[in-house]
């Protein structure tokens, strides 16, 4: 039997970054990971930091997204200093494409509230769009540009966070599946793995799309479900685009080494880890619709993984309603973007005992 201040269930980005923050606060931390750190959604993601693009309504969830995006500026520098890993943080901007002048007017109206809040939102007419991104279809009326949105390299990020956490004293156990959270007299006392009991003063549930399968984690099967997403990776000699581009029901994410990650699908098929004809066909149609000039690009890889979808679209972060139990899951399509803000809330709950009942992430809202 071993004892830690905190046991974190799941070594994705949410679990590893939370573990790093807890170790920095002086806690002894054990991360239990069924496979290897970053094995699942966190390495499969496209890495878009879409704080503004695709956000349609103002409110506390938008503010959390902006806060988390801005935390990446310091986090990328911190990780480079702690590990020498470049996590590929770039404020490359994002474009939402409008197919017609009326659609461009509509999009501009949709985002007027962001400009009113002081965020950068620019209308780009078709001629300027052609000059900005010559590889895009030249039939578009224009786009809305979000210059402060950006991207990160998810595998490099998970690698850097894991390294930094190990150096800060976090212990990782790969190949270890947690069966249940052990709750006694209404208090979480640790976890049970196959044939072992691990004691801890605090347990953090960060098992991504699998979170509801952990017994005692207080997460109903209907509240966090796997939502499969497929990606097609293209490789070119030089990046064909400057910005992340959203349109035709998908996105193109240009990486600095010439790869373009193209996604994605949103499918409720349980944990079937397949790349399908229908999924790839949808993504290829999106690619050729947005940028016909990419038709002769080489397809180098395809993959799929599982977003932790949550019932009302907001993550579950913070007090689980059981002493010693913190939730950090359900980030769906935005877990990379939202990881820095999440890790700070996990640290605040575990270390300072902070409970935020009015947060849109508060697990108590499920009641
Ligand atoms: C195709 C795709 C594209 C995406 N693109 C973006 C994007 O551009 N921007 C963005 O912000 N987000 C994106 N996302 C979403 C993002 O990837 C997720 O929200 C985020 O990675 C969730 O992180 P996590 O740590 O909660 O989950 P995961 O990374 O899945 O980690 C959970 C970990 O828990 C482990 N685990 C599960 N059960 C147990 C157990 N019982 N015991 C021990 N370990 C266990 C798993 O093995 C896994 O490693 C994308 C997702 C997909 C699938």
mmCIF file of C-alpha atoms and ligand atoms in Angstrom:
data_model
loop_
_atom_site.group_PDB
_atom_site.id
_atom_site.type_symbol
_atom_site.label_atom_id
_atom_site.label_comp_id
_atom_site.label_asym_id
_atom_site.label_seq_id
_atom_site.Cartn_x
_atom_site.Cartn_y
_atom_site.Cartn_z
ATOM 1 C CA UNK A 1 0.000 0.000 0.000
ATOM 2 C CA UNK A 2 1.435 3.386 -0.985
ATOM 3 C CA UNK A 3 0.343 6.861 0.085
ATOM 4 C CA UNK A 4 0.354 10.162 -1.809
ATOM 5 C CA UNK A 5 -1.143 13.582 -1.190
ATOM 6 C CA UNK A 6 -2.925 13.360 -4.546
ATOM 7 C CA UNK A 7 -3.688 10.572 -7.004
ATOM 8 C CA UNK A 8 -4.625 11.707 -10.519
ATOM 9 C CA UNK A 9 -6.598 9.224 -12.632
ATOM 10 C CA UNK A 10 -5.591 9.658 -16.286
ATOM 11 C CA UNK A 11 -2.417 10.939 -17.903
ATOM 12 C CA UNK A 12 -3.872 13.060 -20.687
ATOM 13 C CA UNK A 13 -3.123 16.766 -20.883
ATOM 14 C CA UNK A 14 -5.740 17.589 -18.236
ATOM 15 C CA UNK A 15 -4.296 15.078 -15.744
ATOM 16 C CA UNK A 16 -0.609 15.800 -16.397
ATOM 17 C CA UNK A 17 -0.907 19.590 -16.306
ATOM 18 C CA UNK A 18 -2.996 19.388 -13.134
ATOM 19 C CA UNK A 19 -0.349 17.080 -11.627
ATOM 20 C CA UNK A 20 2.404 19.551 -12.532
ATOM 21 C CA UNK A 21 0.555 22.406 -10.814
ATOM 22 C CA UNK A 22 -0.064 20.288 -7.717
ATOM 23 C CA UNK A 23 3.606 19.258 -7.521
ATOM 24 C CA UNK A 24 4.634 22.903 -7.927
ATOM 25 C CA UNK A 25 2.422 23.610 -4.908
ATOM 26 C CA UNK A 26 4.387 21.081 -2.858
ATOM 27 C CA UNK A 27 2.076 18.073 -3.068
ATOM 28 C CA UNK A 28 3.277 14.492 -3.641
ATOM 29 C CA UNK A 29 1.420 13.342 -6.754
ATOM 30 C CA UNK A 30 0.899 9.985 -8.452
ATOM 31 C CA UNK A 31 -0.569 9.857 -11.979
ATOM 32 C CA UNK A 32 -2.144 6.517 -12.846
ATOM 33 C CA UNK A 33 -2.421 6.003 -16.588
ATOM 34 C CA UNK A 34 -3.998 2.967 -18.239
ATOM 35 C CA UNK A 35 -1.744 3.227 -21.313
ATOM 36 C CA UNK A 36 1.044 5.849 -21.493
ATOM 37 C CA UNK A 37 0.738 9.595 -20.808
ATOM 38 C CA UNK A 38 -0.901 11.327 -23.752
ATOM 39 C CA UNK A 39 -1.995 8.063 -25.375
ATOM 40 C CA UNK A 40 -5.499 9.250 -26.210
ATOM 41 C CA UNK A 41 -7.356 12.451 -27.139
ATOM 42 C CA UNK A 42 -4.633 14.822 -25.977
ATOM 43 C CA UNK A 43 -2.124 13.654 -28.598
ATOM 44 C CA UNK A 44 -4.777 13.125 -31.269
ATOM 45 C CA UNK A 45 -6.053 16.701 -31.167
ATOM 46 C CA UNK A 46 -5.496 19.241 -33.918
ATOM 47 C CA UNK A 47 -4.200 21.750 -31.360
ATOM 48 C CA UNK A 48 -6.366 24.738 -32.262
ATOM 49 C CA UNK A 49 -6.537 27.388 -29.539
ATOM 50 C CA UNK A 50 -9.906 28.724 -30.651
ATOM 51 C CA UNK A 51 -10.696 31.146 -27.873
ATOM 52 C CA UNK A 52 -12.767 33.385 -30.139
ATOM 53 C CA UNK A 53 -13.410 31.550 -33.399
ATOM 54 C CA UNK A 54 -16.435 29.251 -33.178
ATOM 55 C CA UNK A 55 -17.561 31.010 -29.931
ATOM 56 C CA UNK A 56 -21.085 32.186 -30.603
ATOM 57 C CA UNK A 57 -22.220 33.518 -27.221
ATOM 58 C CA UNK A 58 -20.783 35.785 -24.580
ATOM 59 C CA UNK A 59 -20.650 34.608 -20.983
ATOM 60 C CA UNK A 60 -18.448 32.893 -18.416
ATOM 61 C CA UNK A 61 -17.526 29.991 -20.744
ATOM 62 C CA UNK A 62 -16.194 32.458 -23.310
ATOM 63 C CA UNK A 63 -14.221 34.247 -20.576
ATOM 64 C CA UNK A 64 -12.686 30.924 -19.436
ATOM 65 C CA UNK A 65 -11.665 30.152 -23.027
ATOM 66 C CA UNK A 66 -9.953 33.534 -23.395
ATOM 67 C CA UNK A 67 -8.278 33.209 -19.990
ATOM 68 C CA UNK A 68 -6.950 29.765 -20.900
ATOM 69 C CA UNK A 69 -5.727 30.844 -24.352
ATOM 70 C CA UNK A 70 -3.833 33.726 -22.781
ATOM 71 C CA UNK A 71 -2.260 31.411 -20.183
ATOM 72 C CA UNK A 72 -0.524 29.614 -23.092
ATOM 73 C CA UNK A 73 1.801 32.582 -23.646
ATOM 74 C CA UNK A 74 3.522 32.023 -20.291
ATOM 75 C CA UNK A 75 3.019 28.237 -20.284
ATOM 76 C CA UNK A 76 4.876 27.752 -23.590
ATOM 77 C CA UNK A 77 7.805 29.801 -22.263
ATOM 78 C CA UNK A 78 7.744 27.998 -18.920
ATOM 79 C CA UNK A 79 7.823 24.583 -20.613
ATOM 80 C CA UNK A 80 10.689 25.606 -22.869
ATOM 81 C CA UNK A 81 12.651 26.771 -19.816
ATOM 82 C CA UNK A 82 11.866 23.605 -17.831
ATOM 83 C CA UNK A 83 12.332 21.015 -20.592
ATOM 84 C CA UNK A 84 13.802 22.685 -23.738
ATOM 85 C CA UNK A 85 10.762 21.381 -25.667
ATOM 86 C CA UNK A 86 9.163 23.777 -28.170
ATOM 87 C CA UNK A 87 5.429 23.114 -27.862
ATOM 88 C CA UNK A 88 4.663 24.899 -31.118
ATOM 89 C CA UNK A 89 2.605 27.737 -29.638
ATOM 90 C CA UNK A 90 1.843 30.221 -32.421
ATOM 91 C CA UNK A 91 -0.669 33.028 -32.567
ATOM 92 C CA UNK A 92 -1.277 32.223 -36.218
ATOM 93 C CA UNK A 93 -4.841 33.577 -36.159
ATOM 94 C CA UNK A 94 -8.005 31.822 -37.312
ATOM 95 C CA UNK A 95 -10.374 32.559 -40.191
ATOM 96 C CA UNK A 96 -14.067 31.699 -40.404
ATOM 97 C CA UNK A 97 -14.937 31.558 -44.087
ATOM 98 C CA UNK A 98 -18.098 33.173 -45.536
ATOM 99 C CA UNK A 99 -19.393 31.714 -48.794
ATOM 100 C CA UNK A 100 -21.505 34.746 -49.815
ATOM 101 C CA UNK A 101 -21.660 38.499 -49.068
ATOM 102 C CA UNK A 102 -24.825 37.898 -47.013
ATOM 103 C CA UNK A 103 -23.032 35.190 -45.013
ATOM 104 C CA UNK A 104 -20.152 37.613 -44.383
ATOM 105 C CA UNK A 105 -22.609 40.254 -43.095
ATOM 106 C CA UNK A 106 -24.231 37.608 -40.862
ATOM 107 C CA UNK A 107 -20.882 36.426 -39.499
ATOM 108 C CA UNK A 108 -19.849 39.983 -38.742
ATOM 109 C CA UNK A 109 -23.080 40.539 -36.810
ATOM 110 C CA UNK A 110 -22.537 37.268 -34.930
ATOM 111 C CA UNK A 111 -19.146 38.468 -33.719
ATOM 112 C CA UNK A 112 -19.938 42.152 -33.035
ATOM 113 C CA UNK A 113 -20.194 41.346 -29.318
ATOM 114 C CA UNK A 114 -16.570 40.155 -29.280
ATOM 115 C CA UNK A 115 -15.378 43.416 -30.826
ATOM 116 C CA UNK A 116 -17.484 45.320 -28.284
ATOM 117 C CA UNK A 117 -15.593 43.448 -25.551
ATOM 118 C CA UNK A 118 -12.285 44.656 -27.007
ATOM 119 C CA UNK A 119 -11.205 41.473 -28.827
ATOM 120 C CA UNK A 120 -9.672 41.524 -32.286
ATOM 121 C CA UNK A 121 -12.321 40.619 -34.899
ATOM 122 C CA UNK A 122 -11.609 41.682 -38.500
ATOM 123 C CA UNK A 123 -13.759 41.532 -41.618
ATOM 124 C CA UNK A 124 -11.731 40.345 -44.625
ATOM 125 C CA UNK A 125 -13.222 40.961 -48.089
ATOM 126 C CA UNK A 126 -12.642 38.428 -50.873
ATOM 127 C CA UNK A 127 -9.721 40.235 -52.564
ATOM 128 C CA UNK A 128 -7.903 40.615 -49.260
ATOM 129 C CA UNK A 129 -8.655 36.979 -48.418
ATOM 130 C CA UNK A 130 -7.067 35.865 -51.701
ATOM 131 C CA UNK A 131 -3.981 37.929 -50.902
ATOM 132 C CA UNK A 132 -3.837 36.568 -47.349
ATOM 133 C CA UNK A 133 -4.433 32.898 -48.176
ATOM 134 C CA UNK A 134 -3.878 32.323 -51.919
ATOM 135 C CA UNK A 135 -4.352 28.533 -51.611
ATOM 136 C CA UNK A 136 -8.007 28.925 -50.565
ATOM 137 C CA UNK A 137 -10.901 28.577 -53.000
ATOM 138 C CA UNK A 138 -11.158 31.957 -54.770
ATOM 139 C CA UNK A 139 -14.955 31.842 -54.819
ATOM 140 C CA UNK A 140 -15.428 32.895 -51.196
ATOM 141 C CA UNK A 141 -16.958 36.255 -50.305
ATOM 142 C CA UNK A 142 -14.549 36.770 -47.443
ATOM 143 C CA UNK A 143 -13.875 35.764 -43.874
ATOM 144 C CA UNK A 144 -13.825 36.940 -40.305
ATOM 145 C CA UNK A 145 -10.290 36.931 -38.856
ATOM 146 C CA UNK A 146 -9.493 36.297 -35.198
ATOM 147 C CA UNK A 147 -5.868 37.365 -34.997
ATOM 148 C CA UNK A 148 -5.325 36.350 -31.363
ATOM 149 C CA UNK A 149 -6.392 32.736 -31.776
ATOM 150 C CA UNK A 150 -3.603 30.265 -32.367
ATOM 151 C CA UNK A 151 -2.392 26.727 -32.151
ATOM 152 C CA UNK A 152 -0.086 24.353 -30.335
ATOM 153 C CA UNK A 153 1.507 20.993 -31.175
ATOM 154 C CA UNK A 154 -0.434 18.550 -28.955
ATOM 155 C CA UNK A 155 2.076 15.631 -28.853
ATOM 156 C CA UNK A 156 4.939 18.034 -28.063
ATOM 157 C CA UNK A 157 2.798 19.723 -25.413
ATOM 158 C CA UNK A 158 1.921 16.461 -23.635
ATOM 159 C CA UNK A 159 5.566 15.399 -23.820
ATOM 160 C CA UNK A 160 6.787 18.693 -22.327
ATOM 161 C CA UNK A 161 4.187 18.729 -19.553
ATOM 162 C CA UNK A 162 4.945 15.101 -18.648
ATOM 163 C CA UNK A 163 8.696 15.786 -18.545
ATOM 164 C CA UNK A 164 8.217 18.917 -16.443
ATOM 165 C CA UNK A 165 5.916 17.039 -14.073
ATOM 166 C CA UNK A 166 8.429 14.195 -13.650
ATOM 167 C CA UNK A 167 11.179 16.688 -12.919
ATOM 168 C CA UNK A 168 8.909 18.338 -10.357
ATOM 169 C CA UNK A 169 8.577 14.989 -8.599
ATOM 170 C CA UNK A 170 5.309 13.630 -10.018
ATOM 171 C CA UNK A 171 5.352 9.826 -10.176
ATOM 172 C CA UNK A 172 3.798 8.280 -13.315
ATOM 173 C CA UNK A 173 2.589 4.703 -13.440
ATOM 174 C CA UNK A 174 1.785 3.670 -16.995
ATOM 175 C CA UNK A 175 -0.212 0.555 -17.795
ATOM 176 C CA UNK A 176 -2.305 0.937 -14.652
ATOM 177 C CA UNK A 177 -6.092 1.008 -14.887
ATOM 178 C CA UNK A 178 -7.989 2.499 -11.971
ATOM 179 C CA UNK A 179 -11.079 0.460 -11.172
ATOM 180 C CA UNK A 180 -12.640 2.708 -8.560
ATOM 181 C CA UNK A 181 -12.346 5.669 -6.268
ATOM 182 C CA UNK A 182 -12.410 4.421 -2.672
ATOM 183 C CA UNK A 183 -14.905 6.446 -0.646
ATOM 184 C CA UNK A 184 -15.262 5.777 3.093
ATOM 185 C CA UNK A 185 -17.594 7.684 5.411
ATOM 186 C CA UNK A 186 -18.287 10.149 2.588
ATOM 187 C CA UNK A 187 -14.591 10.956 2.073
ATOM 188 C CA UNK A 188 -12.384 9.907 -0.877
ATOM 189 C CA UNK A 189 -9.447 7.989 0.573
ATOM 190 C CA UNK A 190 -7.667 6.781 -2.575
ATOM 191 C CA UNK A 191 -8.193 4.416 -5.470
ATOM 192 C CA UNK A 192 -8.248 0.741 -6.274
ATOM 193 C CA UNK A 193 -6.286 -0.628 -9.190
ATOM 194 C CA UNK A 194 -6.266 -4.282 -10.255
ATOM 195 C CA UNK A 195 -4.924 -5.924 -7.105
ATOM 196 C CA UNK A 196 -3.775 -2.929 -5.151
ATOM 197 C CA UNK A 197 -5.151 -0.190 -2.998
ATOM 198 C CA UNK A 198 -3.477 3.223 -3.183
ATOM 199 C CA UNK A 199 -4.180 5.700 -0.405
ATOM 200 C CA UNK A 200 -4.313 9.426 -1.025
ATOM 201 C CA UNK A 201 -5.678 12.485 0.739
ATOM 202 C CA UNK A 202 -7.143 13.640 -2.562
ATOM 203 C CA UNK A 203 -8.227 12.041 -5.848
ATOM 204 C CA UNK A 204 -8.525 13.900 -9.176
ATOM 205 C CA UNK A 205 -10.584 12.284 -11.945
ATOM 206 C CA UNK A 206 -9.082 13.182 -15.343
ATOM 207 C CA UNK A 207 -9.854 10.043 -17.329
ATOM 208 C CA UNK A 208 -11.209 11.872 -20.384
ATOM 209 C CA UNK A 209 -13.917 10.048 -22.357
ATOM 210 C CA UNK A 210 -13.524 7.055 -19.979
ATOM 211 C CA UNK A 211 -14.301 9.029 -16.813
ATOM 212 C CA UNK A 212 -17.772 7.572 -16.265
ATOM 213 C CA UNK A 213 -16.285 4.049 -16.258
ATOM 214 C CA UNK A 214 -14.372 4.748 -13.033
ATOM 215 C CA UNK A 215 -16.590 3.505 -10.214
ATOM 216 C CA UNK A 216 -17.190 6.007 -7.448
ATOM 217 C CA UNK A 217 -16.123 8.957 -9.626
ATOM 218 C CA UNK A 218 -19.686 10.387 -9.437
ATOM 219 C CA UNK A 219 -19.904 10.706 -13.234
ATOM 220 C CA UNK A 220 -22.994 9.188 -14.847
ATOM 221 C CA UNK A 221 -22.598 7.435 -18.204
ATOM 222 C CA UNK A 222 -24.970 9.961 -19.753
ATOM 223 C CA UNK A 223 -23.035 13.001 -18.562
ATOM 224 C CA UNK A 224 -19.597 12.274 -20.130
ATOM 225 C CA UNK A 225 -19.570 10.205 -23.347
ATOM 226 C CA UNK A 226 -16.997 9.457 -26.059
ATOM 227 C CA UNK A 227 -17.454 11.565 -29.196
ATOM 228 C CA UNK A 228 -15.214 10.187 -31.922
ATOM 229 C CA UNK A 229 -13.289 12.570 -34.133
ATOM 230 C CA UNK A 230 -11.289 11.585 -37.230
ATOM 231 C CA UNK A 231 -8.340 13.495 -38.681
ATOM 232 C CA UNK A 232 -6.635 13.396 -42.088
ATOM 233 C CA UNK A 233 -3.039 14.621 -42.138
ATOM 234 C CA UNK A 234 -1.610 16.109 -45.341
ATOM 235 C CA UNK A 235 2.091 16.796 -45.839
ATOM 236 C CA UNK A 236 3.493 19.505 -48.071
ATOM 237 C CA UNK A 237 7.011 20.881 -48.391
ATOM 238 C CA UNK A 238 5.988 24.302 -47.037
ATOM 239 C CA UNK A 239 2.908 25.329 -45.048
ATOM 240 C CA UNK A 240 0.171 26.159 -47.576
ATOM 241 C CA UNK A 241 -1.766 28.397 -45.183
ATOM 242 C CA UNK A 242 -0.896 30.972 -42.529
ATOM 243 C CA UNK A 243 -3.967 30.722 -40.331
ATOM 244 C CA UNK A 244 -6.237 28.028 -39.023
ATOM 245 C CA UNK A 245 -9.208 27.983 -41.415
ATOM 246 C CA UNK A 246 -12.778 27.026 -40.437
ATOM 247 C CA UNK A 247 -15.388 26.375 -43.122
ATOM 248 C CA UNK A 248 -17.482 23.754 -44.955
ATOM 249 C CA UNK A 249 -18.135 22.044 -41.602
ATOM 250 C CA UNK A 250 -14.480 21.477 -40.748
ATOM 251 C CA UNK A 251 -11.046 22.986 -40.292
ATOM 252 C CA UNK A 252 -7.528 23.067 -41.718
ATOM 253 C CA UNK A 253 -4.635 23.502 -39.281
ATOM 254 C CA UNK A 254 -1.290 24.316 -40.936
ATOM 255 C CA UNK A 255 1.742 23.148 -38.942
ATOM 256 C CA UNK A 256 5.090 24.872 -39.372
ATOM 257 C CA UNK A 257 6.714 21.710 -40.818
ATOM 258 C CA UNK A 258 4.293 21.630 -43.772
ATOM 259 C CA UNK A 259 1.747 19.192 -42.359
ATOM 260 C CA UNK A 260 -1.913 20.224 -42.393
ATOM 261 C CA UNK A 261 -4.264 18.563 -39.910
ATOM 262 C CA UNK A 262 -7.753 18.381 -41.411
ATOM 263 C CA UNK A 263 -10.776 17.542 -39.352
ATOM 264 C CA UNK A 264 -12.992 16.440 -38.107
ATOM 265 C CA UNK A 265 -16.031 14.274 -37.581
ATOM 266 C CA UNK A 266 -18.287 14.172 -34.508
ATOM 267 C CA UNK A 267 -19.667 10.667 -33.999
ATOM 268 C CA UNK A 268 -21.310 8.834 -31.129
ATOM 269 C CA UNK A 269 -20.150 5.264 -31.796
ATOM 270 C CA UNK A 270 -18.953 4.251 -28.354
ATOM 271 C CA UNK A 271 -15.247 3.438 -28.209
ATOM 272 C CA UNK A 272 -14.894 2.125 -31.797
ATOM 273 C CA UNK A 273 -11.455 3.381 -32.700
ATOM 274 C CA UNK A 274 -11.873 3.358 -36.478
ATOM 275 C CA UNK A 275 -11.109 5.637 -39.355
ATOM 276 C CA UNK A 276 -14.004 5.132 -41.760
ATOM 277 C CA UNK A 277 -14.725 5.642 -45.447
ATOM 278 C CA UNK A 278 -17.564 8.009 -44.557
ATOM 279 C CA UNK A 279 -15.408 9.994 -42.118
ATOM 280 C CA UNK A 280 -12.487 10.405 -44.486
ATOM 281 C CA UNK A 281 -14.827 11.180 -47.420
ATOM 282 C CA UNK A 282 -16.437 13.998 -45.411
ATOM 283 C CA UNK A 283 -13.039 15.455 -44.506
ATOM 284 C CA UNK A 284 -11.695 15.181 -48.064
ATOM 285 C CA UNK A 285 -14.805 16.963 -49.398
ATOM 286 C CA UNK A 286 -14.219 19.715 -46.855
ATOM 287 C CA UNK A 287 -10.543 20.024 -47.892
ATOM 288 C CA UNK A 288 -11.260 20.282 -51.611
ATOM 289 C CA UNK A 289 -14.187 22.661 -50.987
ATOM 290 C CA UNK A 290 -12.042 25.019 -48.910
ATOM 291 C CA UNK A 291 -8.770 24.690 -50.803
ATOM 292 C CA UNK A 292 -9.015 22.864 -54.169
ATOM 293 C CA UNK A 293 -5.290 23.489 -54.626
ATOM 294 C CA UNK A 294 -4.639 20.933 -51.872
ATOM 295 C CA UNK A 295 -6.113 18.145 -54.029
ATOM 296 C CA UNK A 296 -2.670 16.892 -55.026
ATOM 297 C CA UNK A 297 -1.235 17.058 -51.496
ATOM 298 C CA UNK A 298 0.030 13.794 -50.050
ATOM 299 C CA UNK A 299 -2.092 12.089 -47.335
ATOM 300 C CA UNK A 300 0.438 10.895 -44.775
ATOM 301 C CA UNK A 301 -1.734 9.659 -41.909
ATOM 302 C CA UNK A 302 -5.260 9.303 -40.625
ATOM 303 C CA UNK A 303 -6.408 8.675 -37.066
ATOM 304 C CA UNK A 304 -9.331 8.943 -34.690
ATOM 305 C CA UNK A 305 -9.843 9.409 -30.975
ATOM 306 C CA UNK A 306 -12.468 10.230 -28.386
ATOM 307 C CA UNK A 307 -13.406 13.666 -27.121
ATOM 308 C CA UNK A 308 -14.917 13.671 -23.635
ATOM 309 C CA UNK A 309 -18.344 15.054 -24.637
ATOM 310 C CA UNK A 310 -20.392 16.473 -21.760
ATOM 311 C CA UNK A 311 -24.153 16.662 -21.521
ATOM 312 C CA UNK A 312 -24.553 20.451 -21.401
ATOM 313 C CA UNK A 313 -21.449 21.369 -23.388
ATOM 314 C CA UNK A 314 -19.403 22.546 -20.420
ATOM 315 C CA UNK A 315 -16.629 20.668 -18.647
ATOM 316 C CA UNK A 316 -16.885 19.282 -15.105
ATOM 317 C CA UNK A 317 -14.086 20.871 -13.093
ATOM 318 C CA UNK A 318 -13.828 21.202 -9.333
ATOM 319 C CA UNK A 319 -15.623 19.917 -6.259
ATOM 320 C CA UNK A 320 -17.351 16.563 -6.884
ATOM 321 C CA UNK A 321 -19.484 16.918 -3.763
ATOM 322 C CA UNK A 322 -17.413 14.326 -1.885
ATOM 323 C CA UNK A 323 -14.597 15.529 0.349
ATOM 324 C CA UNK A 324 -11.234 14.801 -1.250
ATOM 325 C CA UNK A 325 -12.608 14.285 -4.772
ATOM 326 C CA UNK A 326 -12.009 16.713 -7.667
ATOM 327 C CA UNK A 327 -13.335 16.337 -11.214
ATOM 328 C CA UNK A 328 -11.449 17.516 -14.304
ATOM 329 C CA UNK A 329 -13.188 16.074 -17.342
ATOM 330 C CA UNK A 330 -15.804 16.627 -20.057
ATOM 331 C CA UNK A 331 -13.833 19.183 -22.107
ATOM 332 C CA UNK A 332 -15.199 17.816 -25.386
ATOM 333 C CA UNK A 333 -13.772 19.739 -28.388
ATOM 334 C CA UNK A 334 -11.705 22.221 -26.369
ATOM 335 C CA UNK A 335 -9.619 20.306 -23.855
ATOM 336 C CA UNK A 336 -6.312 21.507 -25.263
ATOM 337 C CA UNK A 337 -7.459 25.119 -25.200
ATOM 338 C CA UNK A 338 -8.954 24.780 -21.723
ATOM 339 C CA UNK A 339 -6.184 22.786 -20.007
ATOM 340 C CA UNK A 340 -4.293 25.720 -18.433
ATOM 341 C CA UNK A 341 -7.433 27.232 -16.871
ATOM 342 C CA UNK A 342 -8.541 23.758 -15.745
ATOM 343 C CA UNK A 343 -5.219 22.920 -14.062
ATOM 344 C CA UNK A 344 -5.387 26.191 -12.146
ATOM 345 C CA UNK A 345 -8.936 25.336 -10.889
ATOM 346 C CA UNK A 346 -7.798 21.842 -9.874
ATOM 347 C CA UNK A 347 -4.846 23.303 -7.958
ATOM 348 C CA UNK A 348 -7.125 25.857 -6.281
ATOM 349 C CA UNK A 349 -9.619 23.185 -5.224
ATOM 350 C CA UNK A 350 -7.060 20.675 -3.937
ATOM 351 C CA UNK A 351 -4.598 23.105 -2.343
ATOM 352 C CA UNK A 352 -6.741 26.083 -1.280
ATOM 353 C CA UNK A 353 -10.041 24.232 -0.862
ATOM 354 C CA UNK A 354 -11.633 26.704 -3.261
ATOM 355 C CA UNK A 355 -15.155 25.770 -4.392
ATOM 356 C CA UNK A 356 -16.783 27.842 -7.142
ATOM 357 C CA UNK A 357 -20.501 26.998 -7.136
ATOM 358 C CA UNK A 358 -21.330 29.668 -9.711
ATOM 359 C CA UNK A 359 -18.686 28.542 -12.218
ATOM 360 C CA UNK A 360 -20.147 27.136 -15.471
ATOM 361 C CA UNK A 361 -17.790 24.196 -14.847
ATOM 362 C CA UNK A 362 -19.131 23.482 -11.327
ATOM 363 C CA UNK A 363 -19.982 19.765 -11.040
ATOM 364 C CA UNK A 364 -22.761 20.751 -8.598
ATOM 365 C CA UNK A 365 -24.891 22.017 -11.506
ATOM 366 C CA UNK A 366 -25.666 18.373 -12.373
ATOM 367 C CA UNK A 367 -27.888 18.020 -9.314
HETATM 368 C C1 LIG B 1 -9.817 14.461 -33.428
HETATM 369 C C2 LIG B 1 -9.784 15.414 -32.281
HETATM 370 C C3 LIG B 1 -9.392 16.739 -32.479
HETATM 371 C C4 LIG B 1 -9.349 17.643 -31.421
HETATM 372 N N1 LIG B 1 -8.910 18.913 -31.634
HETATM 373 C C5 LIG B 1 -8.839 19.789 -30.596
HETATM 374 C C6 LIG B 1 -8.338 21.095 -30.798
HETATM 375 O O1 LIG B 1 -7.934 21.454 -31.907
HETATM 376 N N2 LIG B 1 -8.312 21.960 -29.732
HETATM 377 C C7 LIG B 1 -8.746 21.585 -28.488
HETATM 378 O O2 LIG B 1 -8.712 22.408 -27.565
HETATM 379 N N3 LIG B 1 -9.217 20.327 -28.264
HETATM 380 C C8 LIG B 1 -9.272 19.440 -29.284
HETATM 381 N N4 LIG B 1 -9.745 18.164 -29.084
HETATM 382 C C9 LIG B 1 -10.281 17.824 -27.760
HETATM 383 C C10 LIG B 1 -9.160 17.458 -26.806
HETATM 384 O O3 LIG B 1 -8.290 16.547 -27.432
HETATM 385 C C11 LIG B 1 -9.732 16.841 -25.529
HETATM 386 O O4 LIG B 1 -10.754 17.655 -25.003
HETATM 387 C C12 LIG B 1 -8.631 16.728 -24.479
HETATM 388 O O5 LIG B 1 -7.495 16.097 -25.021
HETATM 389 C C13 LIG B 1 -9.132 15.930 -23.274
HETATM 390 O O6 LIG B 1 -8.013 15.710 -22.445
HETATM 391 P P1 LIG B 1 -8.101 14.641 -21.291
HETATM 392 O O7 LIG B 1 -6.791 14.644 -20.589
HETATM 393 O O8 LIG B 1 -9.335 14.891 -20.496
HETATM 394 O O9 LIG B 1 -8.375 13.268 -22.063
HETATM 395 P P2 LIG B 1 -7.364 12.220 -22.708
HETATM 396 O O10 LIG B 1 -6.248 12.863 -23.414
HETATM 397 O O11 LIG B 1 -8.185 11.240 -23.471
HETATM 398 O O12 LIG B 1 -6.723 11.529 -21.436
HETATM 399 C C14 LIG B 1 -7.435 10.672 -20.583
HETATM 400 C C15 LIG B 1 -6.464 9.592 -20.151
HETATM 401 O O13 LIG B 1 -7.038 8.814 -19.126
HETATM 402 C C16 LIG B 1 -6.618 7.464 -19.294
HETATM 403 N N5 LIG B 1 -7.575 6.621 -18.598
HETATM 404 C C17 LIG B 1 -8.865 6.414 -18.912
HETATM 405 N N6 LIG B 1 -9.454 5.601 -17.996
HETATM 406 C C18 LIG B 1 -8.497 5.309 -17.091
HETATM 407 C C19 LIG B 1 -8.483 4.498 -15.902
HETATM 408 N N7 LIG B 1 -9.585 3.881 -15.468
HETATM 409 N N8 LIG B 1 -7.321 4.381 -15.208
HETATM 410 C C20 LIG B 1 -6.186 5.009 -15.641
HETATM 411 N N9 LIG B 1 -6.153 5.788 -16.756
HETATM 412 C C21 LIG B 1 -7.298 5.927 -17.461
HETATM 413 C C22 LIG B 1 -6.591 7.282 -20.801
HETATM 414 O O14 LIG B 1 -5.749 6.203 -21.182
HETATM 415 C C23 LIG B 1 -6.107 8.645 -21.280
HETATM 416 O O15 LIG B 1 -4.699 8.662 -21.496
HETATM 417 C C24 LIG B 1 -9.752 17.226 -30.121
HETATM 418 C C25 LIG B 1 -10.116 15.896 -29.910
HETATM 419 C C26 LIG B 1 -10.130 14.997 -30.974
HETATM 420 C C27 LIG B 1 -10.503 13.563 -30.721
#
